[in-house]
PDB file of C-alpha atoms and ligand atoms in Angstrom:
ATOM      1  CA  MET A 424      22.588   9.714  46.542  1.00  0.00           C
ATOM      2  CA  THR A 425      20.785   7.678  43.921  1.00  0.00           C
ATOM      3  CA  ALA A 426      20.008   9.090  40.475  1.00  0.00           C
ATOM      4  CA  ALA A 427      16.349   9.371  41.528  1.00  0.00           C
ATOM      5  CA  ASP A 428      17.439  11.473  44.539  1.00  0.00           C
ATOM      6  CA  ASP A 429      19.405  13.730  42.179  1.00  0.00           C
ATOM      7  CA  LEU A 430      16.243  14.211  40.138  1.00  0.00           C
ATOM      8  CA  ASP A 431      14.251  15.001  43.306  1.00  0.00           C
ATOM      9  CA  THR A 432      16.847  17.633  44.208  1.00  0.00           C
ATOM     10  CA  ILE A 433      16.413  19.293  40.817  1.00  0.00           C
ATOM     11  CA  THR A 434      12.619  19.280  41.224  1.00  0.00           C
ATOM     12  CA  GLU A 435      12.806  20.700  44.751  1.00  0.00           C
ATOM     13  CA  ARG A 436      15.331  23.439  43.997  1.00  0.00           C
ATOM     14  CA  TRP A 437      13.999  24.544  40.604  1.00  0.00           C
ATOM     15  CA  THR A 438      11.964  27.363  42.169  1.00  0.00           C
ATOM     16  CA  THR A 439      15.086  28.637  43.921  1.00  0.00           C
ATOM     17  CA  LEU A 440      16.894  28.615  40.589  1.00  0.00           C
ATOM     18  CA  GLN A 441      14.030  30.578  39.015  1.00  0.00           C
ATOM     19  CA  GLU A 442      14.205  33.070  41.873  1.00  0.00           C
ATOM     20  CA  ARG A 443      17.961  33.412  41.434  1.00  0.00           C
ATOM     21  CA  ALA A 444      17.496  33.982  37.714  1.00  0.00           C
ATOM     22  CA  GLY A 445      14.930  36.676  38.463  1.00  0.00           C
ATOM     23  CA  THR A 446      12.264  34.977  36.386  1.00  0.00           C
ATOM     24  CA  ARG A 447       9.729  34.893  39.198  1.00  0.00           C
ATOM     25  CA  PRO A 448       8.556  38.522  39.336  1.00  0.00           C
ATOM     26  CA  THR A 449       5.914  37.771  41.957  1.00  0.00           C
ATOM     27  CA  SER A 450       8.555  36.690  44.426  1.00  0.00           C
ATOM     28  CA  THR A 451      10.600  39.173  46.437  1.00  0.00           C
ATOM     29  CA  TRP A 452      13.859  38.731  48.266  1.00  0.00           C
ATOM     30  CA  PRO A 453      14.096  38.911  51.182  1.00  0.00           C
ATOM     31  CA  PRO A 454      10.780  37.142  51.615  1.00  0.00           C
ATOM     32  CA  ALA A 455       8.339  39.238  53.600  1.00  0.00           C
ATOM     33  CA  MET A 456       7.328  36.350  55.889  1.00  0.00           C
ATOM     34  CA  GLY A 457       5.725  36.908  59.255  1.00  0.00           C
ATOM     35  CA  ILE A 458       7.805  40.014  59.856  1.00  0.00           C
ATOM     36  CA  THR A 459       5.380  42.162  57.850  1.00  0.00           C
ATOM     37  CA  ARG A 460       2.630  41.245  60.257  1.00  0.00           C
ATOM     38  CA  LEU A 461       4.683  42.638  63.122  1.00  0.00           C
ATOM     39  CA  MET A 462       4.700  46.136  61.607  1.00  0.00           C
ATOM     40  CA  THR A 463       2.310  48.819  62.708  1.00  0.00           C
ATOM     41  CA  ASP A 464      -0.273  50.107  60.247  1.00  0.00           C
ATOM     42  CA  GLU A 465       1.714  53.331  59.911  1.00  0.00           C
ATOM     43  CA  GLU A 466       4.896  51.434  59.007  1.00  0.00           C
ATOM     44  CA  ARG A 467       2.917  49.376  56.542  1.00  0.00           C
ATOM     45  CA  ALA A 468       1.585  52.524  54.864  1.00  0.00           C
ATOM     46  CA  ASP A 469       5.128  53.963  54.704  1.00  0.00           C
ATOM     47  CA  GLN A 470       6.407  50.789  53.071  1.00  0.00           C
ATOM     48  CA  ALA A 471       3.584  50.817  50.529  1.00  0.00           C
ATOM     49  CA  ALA A 472       4.437  54.435  49.695  1.00  0.00           C
ATOM     50  CA  GLU A 473       8.114  53.512  49.277  1.00  0.00           C
ATOM     51  CA  ARG A 474       7.206  50.667  46.940  1.00  0.00           C
ATOM     52  CA  ALA A 475       5.097  53.048  44.858  1.00  0.00           C
ATOM     53  CA  ASP A 476       8.029  55.450  44.533  1.00  0.00           C
ATOM     54  CA  THR A 477       9.723  54.978  41.160  1.00  0.00           C
ATOM     55  CA  ALA A 478      12.976  56.761  42.048  1.00  0.00           C
ATOM     56  CA  PRO A 479      15.880  54.309  41.543  1.00  0.00           C
ATOM     57  CA  ASP A 480      17.320  55.070  44.983  1.00  0.00           C
ATOM     58  CA  ALA A 481      14.009  54.617  46.775  1.00  0.00           C
ATOM     59  CA  PRO A 482      14.216  52.242  49.745  1.00  0.00           C
ATOM     60  CA  GLY A 483      12.334  48.967  49.750  1.00  0.00           C
ATOM     61  CA  PRO A 484      12.447  45.875  47.550  1.00  0.00           C
ATOM     62  CA  ARG A 485      13.447  46.457  43.935  1.00  0.00           C
ATOM     63  CA  PRO A 486      12.776  44.177  40.970  1.00  0.00           C
ATOM     64  CA  THR A 487      15.608  41.652  40.579  1.00  0.00           C
ATOM     65  CA  PRO A 488      17.401  41.920  37.237  1.00  0.00           C
ATOM     66  CA  VAL A 489      17.306  38.766  35.116  1.00  0.00           C
ATOM     67  CA  ASP A 490      20.522  36.797  35.515  1.00  0.00           C
ATOM     68  CA  ILE A 491      21.582  35.489  32.084  1.00  0.00           C
ATOM     69  CA  ASP A 492      24.131  33.015  33.495  1.00  0.00           C
ATOM     70  CA  VAL A 493      21.496  31.364  35.666  1.00  0.00           C
ATOM     71  CA  LEU A 494      19.061  31.307  32.746  1.00  0.00           C
ATOM     72  CA  ASP A 495      21.724  29.521  30.664  1.00  0.00           C
ATOM     73  CA  VAL A 496      22.133  26.906  33.379  1.00  0.00           C
ATOM     74  CA  MET A 497      18.368  26.454  33.587  1.00  0.00           C
ATOM     75  CA  THR A 498      18.109  25.993  29.820  1.00  0.00           C
ATOM     76  CA  THR A 499      20.929  23.442  29.872  1.00  0.00           C
ATOM     77  CA  ILE A 500      19.367  21.423  32.705  1.00  0.00           C
ATOM     78  CA  GLU A 501      15.865  21.643  31.225  1.00  0.00           C
ATOM     79  CA  THR A 502      16.973  20.650  27.720  1.00  0.00           C
ATOM     80  CA  GLY A 503      18.937  17.697  29.092  1.00  0.00           C
ATOM     81  CA  LEU A 504      16.039  16.418  31.185  1.00  0.00           C
ATOM     82  CA  ILE A 505      13.388  16.829  28.487  1.00  0.00           C
ATOM     83  CA  THR A 506      15.611  15.239  25.856  1.00  0.00           C
ATOM     84  CA  ALA A 507      16.247  12.314  28.215  1.00  0.00           C
ATOM     85  CA  ALA A 508      12.516  11.942  28.938  1.00  0.00           C
ATOM     86  CA  ASP A 509      11.635  12.050  25.208  1.00  0.00           C
ATOM     87  CA  TRP A 510      14.282   9.444  24.503  1.00  0.00           C
ATOM     88  CA  LEU A 511      13.328   7.173  27.392  1.00  0.00           C
ATOM     89  CA  ALA A 512       9.592   7.439  26.689  1.00  0.00           C
ATOM     90  CA  SER A 513      10.174   6.430  23.064  1.00  0.00           C
ATOM     91  CA  ARG A 514      11.756   3.233  24.401  1.00  0.00           C
ATOM     92  CA  VAL A 515       9.796   2.246  27.496  1.00  0.00           C
ATOM     93  CA  GLN A 516       6.365   3.889  27.142  1.00  0.00           C
ATOM     94  CA  ARG A 517       3.770   1.551  25.646  1.00  0.00           C
ATOM     95  CA  PRO A 518       1.907   3.192  22.723  1.00  0.00           C
ATOM     96  CA  ALA A 519      -1.689   4.058  23.585  1.00  0.00           C
ATOM     97  CA  PHE A 520      -4.157   1.261  22.929  1.00  0.00           C
ATOM     98  CA  LYS A 521      -6.049   1.877  19.647  1.00  0.00           C
ATOM     99  CA  ALA A 522      -9.777   1.179  19.483  1.00  0.00           C
ATOM    100  CA  PRO A 523     -10.744  -1.251  16.706  1.00  0.00           C
ATOM    101  CA  THR A 524     -12.546   0.319  13.752  1.00  0.00           C
ATOM    102  CA  GLY A 525     -15.771  -1.512  14.524  1.00  0.00           C
ATOM    103  CA  HIS A 526     -16.010  -4.314  11.986  1.00  0.00           C
ATOM    104  CA  GLY A 527     -17.685  -7.275  13.630  1.00  0.00           C
ATOM    105  CA  TRP A 528     -18.100  -5.471  16.976  1.00  0.00           C
ATOM    106  CA  SER A 529     -21.351  -4.754  18.706  1.00  0.00           C
ATOM    107  CA  ASP A 530     -22.068  -1.093  19.480  1.00  0.00           C
ATOM    108  CA  ASP A 531     -21.597  -1.662  23.213  1.00  0.00           C
ATOM    109  CA  THR A 532     -18.304  -3.462  22.813  1.00  0.00           C
ATOM    110  CA  HIS A 533     -17.101  -0.836  20.378  1.00  0.00           C
ATOM    111  CA  ARG A 534     -18.069   2.005  22.711  1.00  0.00           C
ATOM    112  CA  ALA A 535     -16.288   0.324  25.591  1.00  0.00           C
ATOM    113  CA  ALA A 536     -13.174  -0.143  23.473  1.00  0.00           C
ATOM    114  CA  VAL A 537     -13.199   3.508  22.382  1.00  0.00           C
ATOM    115  CA  LEU A 538     -13.527   4.647  25.994  1.00  0.00           C
ATOM    116  CA  LEU A 539     -10.719   2.361  27.071  1.00  0.00           C
ATOM    117  CA  ALA A 540      -8.470   3.658  24.282  1.00  0.00           C
ATOM    118  CA  ALA A 541      -9.221   7.286  25.163  1.00  0.00           C
ATOM    119  CA  LYS A 542      -8.521   6.622  28.829  1.00  0.00           C
ATOM    120  CA  ASP A 543      -5.276   4.854  28.019  1.00  0.00           C
ATOM    121  CA  ALA A 544      -4.083   7.666  25.741  1.00  0.00           C
ATOM    122  CA  ALA A 545      -4.936  10.270  28.394  1.00  0.00           C
ATOM    123  CA  ASP A 546      -3.194   8.379  31.231  1.00  0.00           C
ATOM    124  CA  PRO A 547      -1.520  11.229  33.181  1.00  0.00           C
ATOM    125  CA  ARG A 548       1.421   8.954  33.939  1.00  0.00           C
ATOM    126  CA  ARG A 549       2.418   9.079  30.268  1.00  0.00           C
ATOM    127  CA  TRP A 550       5.235  11.363  29.161  1.00  0.00           C
ATOM    128  CA  LYS A 551       3.922  13.949  26.690  1.00  0.00           C
ATOM    129  CA  TYR A 552       6.050  14.458  23.610  1.00  0.00           C
ATOM    130  CA  ALA A 553       4.549  17.869  22.869  1.00  0.00           C
ATOM    131  CA  GLY A 554       3.141  20.877  24.670  1.00  0.00           C
ATOM    132  CA  PRO A 555       4.668  22.675  27.632  1.00  0.00           C
ATOM    133  CA  ARG A 556       7.177  20.422  29.393  1.00  0.00           C
ATOM    134  CA  THR A 557       9.249  21.809  32.235  1.00  0.00           C
ATOM    135  CA  ALA A 558      12.418  20.626  33.945  1.00  0.00           C
ATOM    136  CA  PRO A 559      10.463  19.569  37.076  1.00  0.00           C
ATOM    137  CA  ASP A 560       7.959  17.664  34.872  1.00  0.00           C
ATOM    138  CA  ALA A 561      10.794  15.722  33.264  1.00  0.00           C
ATOM    139  CA  ALA A 562      12.717  15.227  36.527  1.00  0.00           C
ATOM    140  CA  GLU A 563       9.632  13.845  38.289  1.00  0.00           C
ATOM    141  CA  TRP A 564       8.741  11.558  35.391  1.00  0.00           C
ATOM    142  CA  LEU A 565      12.299  10.230  35.109  1.00  0.00           C
ATOM    143  CA  ALA A 566      12.522   9.652  38.878  1.00  0.00           C
ATOM    144  CA  LEU A 567       9.292   7.609  38.756  1.00  0.00           C
ATOM    145  CA  ARG A 568      10.708   5.485  35.930  1.00  0.00           C
ATOM    146  CA  LEU A 569      13.934   4.860  37.854  1.00  0.00           C
ATOM    147  CA  ARG A 570      11.805   3.801  40.840  1.00  0.00           C
ATOM    148  CA  ASP A 571       9.766   1.414  38.649  1.00  0.00           C
ATOM    149  CA  ALA A 572       6.500   3.213  39.413  1.00  0.00           C
ATOM    150  CA  PRO A 573       3.513   1.522  37.749  1.00  0.00           C
ATOM    151  CA  GLY A 574       2.083   2.761  34.467  1.00  0.00           C
ATOM    152  CA  PRO A 575       2.094   2.011  30.749  1.00  0.00           C
ATOM    153  CA  PHE A 576       5.834   1.382  30.749  1.00  0.00           C
ATOM    154  CA  ARG A 577       8.246  -1.504  30.688  1.00  0.00           C
ATOM    155  CA  ARG A 578      11.048  -1.678  33.227  1.00  0.00           C
ATOM    156  CA  LEU A 579      14.238   0.151  32.327  1.00  0.00           C
ATOM    157  CA  ASP A 580      17.263  -1.875  31.318  1.00  0.00           C
ATOM    158  CA  GLU A 581      20.690  -1.146  32.798  1.00  0.00           C
ATOM    159  CA  GLY A 582      21.787   0.987  29.861  1.00  0.00           C
ATOM    160  CA  GLU A 583      18.688   3.171  30.169  1.00  0.00           C
ATOM    161  CA  ARG A 584      19.167   3.556  33.933  1.00  0.00           C
ATOM    162  CA  GLN A 585      22.783   4.550  33.378  1.00  0.00           C
ATOM    163  CA  ALA A 586      21.881   7.115  30.700  1.00  0.00           C
ATOM    164  CA  VAL A 587      19.234   8.758  32.912  1.00  0.00           C
ATOM    165  CA  ALA A 588      21.613   8.701  35.893  1.00  0.00           C
ATOM    166  CA  GLU A 589      24.239  10.592  33.868  1.00  0.00           C
ATOM    167  CA  VAL A 590      21.766  13.306  32.877  1.00  0.00           C
ATOM    168  CA  ALA A 591      20.569  13.576  36.508  1.00  0.00           C
ATOM    169  CA  ALA A 592      24.126  13.800  37.867  1.00  0.00           C
ATOM    170  CA  SER A 593      25.227  16.514  35.454  1.00  0.00           C
ATOM    171  CA  GLY A 594      21.996  18.452  36.080  1.00  0.00           C
ATOM    172  CA  VAL A 595      22.342  18.366  39.846  1.00  0.00           C
ATOM    173  CA  GLU A 596      26.032  19.302  39.609  1.00  0.00           C
ATOM    174  CA  LEU A 597      25.199  22.373  37.511  1.00  0.00           C
ATOM    175  CA  LEU A 598      22.425  23.300  39.937  1.00  0.00           C
ATOM    176  CA  ARG A 599      24.736  22.997  42.947  1.00  0.00           C
ATOM    177  CA  LYS A 600      27.462  25.041  41.260  1.00  0.00           C
ATOM    178  CA  THR A 601      24.936  27.765  40.522  1.00  0.00           C
ATOM    179  CA  LEU A 602      23.053  27.875  43.799  1.00  0.00           C
ATOM    180  CA  GLY A 603      25.738  26.657  46.141  1.00  0.00           C
ATOM    181  CA  ASP A 604      24.863  24.731  49.230  1.00  0.00           C
ATOM    182  CA  ALA A 605      25.217  27.751  51.494  1.00  0.00           C
ATOM    183  CA  ARG A 606      22.194  29.658  52.678  1.00  0.00           C
ATOM    184  CA  ARG A 607      21.976  33.292  51.609  1.00  0.00           C
ATOM    185  CA  ARG A 608      21.983  35.849  54.375  1.00  0.00           C
ATOM    186  CA  GLU A 609      20.767  39.410  53.924  1.00  0.00           C
ATOM    187  CA  THR A 610      19.790  42.206  56.230  1.00  0.00           C
ATOM    188  CA  VAL A 611      16.138  43.119  56.680  1.00  0.00           C
ATOM    189  CA  PRO A 612      15.242  46.832  56.635  1.00  0.00           C
ATOM    190  CA  HIS A 613      13.224  46.633  59.857  1.00  0.00           C
ATOM    191  CA  PRO A 614      14.453  46.648  63.460  1.00  0.00           C
ATOM    192  CA  CYS A 615      13.721  43.685  65.699  1.00  0.00           C
ATOM    193  CA  PRO A 616      10.194  44.118  67.099  1.00  0.00           C
ATOM    194  CA  MET A 617      11.453  42.936  70.493  1.00  0.00           C
ATOM    195  CA  PRO A 618      12.693  45.578  72.996  1.00  0.00           C
ATOM    196  CA  CYS A 619      16.280  45.136  71.733  1.00  0.00           C
ATOM    197  CA  GLY A 620      15.434  46.790  68.384  1.00  0.00           C
ATOM    198  CA  GLY A 621      18.395  44.919  66.868  1.00  0.00           C
ATOM    199  CA  GLN A 622      19.414  44.205  63.292  1.00  0.00           C
ATOM    200  CA  LEU A 623      17.331  41.536  61.570  1.00  0.00           C
ATOM    201  CA  VAL A 624      18.750  39.257  58.885  1.00  0.00           C
ATOM    202  CA  VAL A 625      16.990  36.741  56.678  1.00  0.00           C
ATOM    203  CA  GLU A 626      18.584  33.406  55.796  1.00  0.00           C
ATOM    204  CA  GLY A 627      17.419  31.108  53.048  1.00  0.00           C
ATOM    205  CA  GLY A 628      17.591  30.438  49.344  1.00  0.00           C
ATOM    206  CA  ASP A 629      19.020  26.941  49.747  1.00  0.00           C
ATOM    207  CA  GLY A 630      15.712  25.144  49.355  1.00  0.00           C
ATOM    208  CA  ALA A 631      15.038  24.957  53.094  1.00  0.00           C
ATOM    209  CA  PRO A 632      12.405  27.323  54.552  1.00  0.00           C
ATOM    210  CA  PRO A 633      13.777  30.843  55.068  1.00  0.00           C
ATOM    211  CA  LYS A 634      14.318  32.149  58.571  1.00  0.00           C
ATOM    212  CA  VAL A 635      14.499  35.668  60.011  1.00  0.00           C
ATOM    213  CA  LEU A 636      16.977  36.115  62.819  1.00  0.00           C
ATOM    214  CA  CYS A 637      17.740  39.011  65.169  1.00  0.00           C
ATOM    215  CA  GLU A 638      21.501  39.465  65.493  1.00  0.00           C
ATOM    216  CA  ASP A 639      21.120  41.028  68.912  1.00  0.00           C
ATOM    217  CA  CYS A 640      18.567  39.014  70.878  1.00  0.00           C
ATOM    218  CA  GLY A 641      18.819  35.875  68.738  1.00  0.00           C
ATOM    219  CA  ARG A 642      15.074  35.543  68.322  1.00  0.00           C
ATOM    220  CA  THR A 643      14.037  33.785  65.103  1.00  0.00           C
ATOM    221  CA  TRP A 644      10.925  33.728  62.926  1.00  0.00           C
ATOM    222  CA  THR A 645      10.070  31.207  60.266  1.00  0.00           C
ATOM    223  CA  GLU A 646       7.533  31.476  57.512  1.00  0.00           C
ATOM    224  CA  VAL A 647       3.971  30.580  58.374  1.00  0.00           C
ATOM    225  CA  PRO A 648       1.424  29.781  55.683  1.00  0.00           C
ATOM    226  CA  SER A 649      -0.770  32.805  55.085  1.00  0.00           C
ATOM    227  CA  ASP A 650      -3.136  34.110  52.457  1.00  0.00           C
ATOM    228  CA  ALA A 651      -0.777  37.066  52.020  1.00  0.00           C
ATOM    229  CA  ALA A 652       1.867  34.770  50.528  1.00  0.00           C
TER     230      ALA A 652
HETATM  231 ZN1  LIG B1984      16.026  41.353  68.834  1.00  0.00          ZN
END
């Protein structure tokens, strides 16, 4: 694994971390996936009624409580990555080109210079020192710098590569400790729609696409893109 791969891992698994922390209220676990489309309309209506029920022991998905330990890990990883990106950008990112003030320039030349300066300052490849910056933003930007992607930057020296690699390694280690490499496995509150009517389980949460599996007949379902998602 290179340091850039470590950064890719953080980017790819950040959503899983958010789900584990319970900070993605729109997401439910287990994921509904295609299995909901196998229910009859009556079952669907029952499930909607259950969801509307506010009794704490009501069946159906409940809101996940926020996990403070996972939030701490996320803050640590995010702070490390953003601090590293701020630091690296201050060293390798070329300051935006400044348009001349106009003395001795024709209007056309001046206008062209102003446009060029504005375009250079707004180059989306630049790291932004202010505004909302997320862990994936920083991880992606740092990975591009390690891979010498083009842009208003000079190449990193060995010391800079090493410093970014250390931040990436400690971030990915924290992420792995928190999420684990194992897939989660939970039962699904619907019988298998095949004649066996067996127990369904859902596996996922490790970054790979989740999968529903019948423990009796062994049939599996994977998520298909849908407008219901
Ligand atoms: Zn089955």
